[in-house]
């Protein structure tokens, strides 16, 4: 099968399943994952494992645009307006998920429970921070929900994934050091990951400023989009070459663009129109890469991850809300609206295939299975929480 034929089948599979998924009011990302799973080697076998692996350039490009869209949310004027409350809550709920998942999995690892290898546990803990806002925002729009919880939710989910990227950059470096057998020194555990983060942010800042400057020389929307694509591909290539975090780098490009470039709104709007087919392919390919035969071997790890990530999010959101003296309903219910997990988490799991190949398939299987569970249950739990908070009014 040729690559172009495989891409065509992947797009059609995602679109077809999305028609059926809409009948039960589930998010499109769930449909795309299921569509990929159906045509992948684990079910129908229309796309072979070799073919899905050969489409890695699609997933890498999609990850770049996901990071760019995250960075574009960080407009300084908006951050000044919302104040420090969402920042504190984001740090608490993000790190809460990381710490709770890490502590539980590491304890089970040290107790000698089979399947709980320490490098895998540390990596899963970092991925636990990421949240997918799409399903939650869909509930808010569908029921026209309004109130303190909704107002706090929007800025928190905008900043959440950035924290997740930083946590992953540190954790994956520690996990790689464990696998390689390198001594666990301060340099390996702190300085090298910190250098990777700083280097990625510096390169992203430079590319972002250059891209903003170049935008003044090109006026058509098509040329501005082409420049943006070139900058994202440049960042992906340089980070792969120099061993830096491409997601953090590209996130910084988006942040610089949205604050420096005068035509940033036009560029971001044009980019948003370009990316839907790319994101569709990313999720379908991710679903196709899910190896169902791996699931029984990681069952207990997966159950612990799914359960304790929710516990960490809820505890962290409640603690952060209390620290900043947020509205009582925010303290009670915000954590329940942060359950869904999709794009960034799947992207980080996909990156693990190359950064930590010994555990890549297991981690990817856990995250994809968790995504299906979260995307199915998250919107329902969000609706219940917002109803109890009095922000969804029944007719």
PDB file of N, CA and C in Angstrom, residues 2 79 208 315:
ATOM      1  N   UNK A   2       0.538   2.202  -0.877  1.00  0.00           N
ATOM      2  CA  UNK A   2       1.308   3.431  -0.951  1.00  0.00           C
ATOM      3  C   UNK A   2       0.950   4.354   0.211  1.00  0.00           C
ATOM      4  N   UNK A  79      -3.169  37.436  30.392  1.00  0.00           N
ATOM      5  CA  UNK A  79      -2.641  36.905  31.645  1.00  0.00           C
ATOM      6  C   UNK A  79      -2.662  37.979  32.740  1.00  0.00           C
ATOM      7  N   UNK A 208      10.712  32.817  17.070  1.00  0.00           N
ATOM      8  CA  UNK A 208       9.467  33.573  17.156  1.00  0.00           C
ATOM      9  C   UNK A 208       9.653  35.032  16.773  1.00  0.00           C
ATOM     10  N   UNK A 315      -7.445  16.831  43.986  1.00  0.00           N
ATOM     11  CA  UNK A 315      -6.784  17.330  45.187  1.00  0.00           C
ATOM     12  C   UNK A 315      -5.998  18.612  44.903  1.00  0.00           C
TER      13      UNK A 315
END
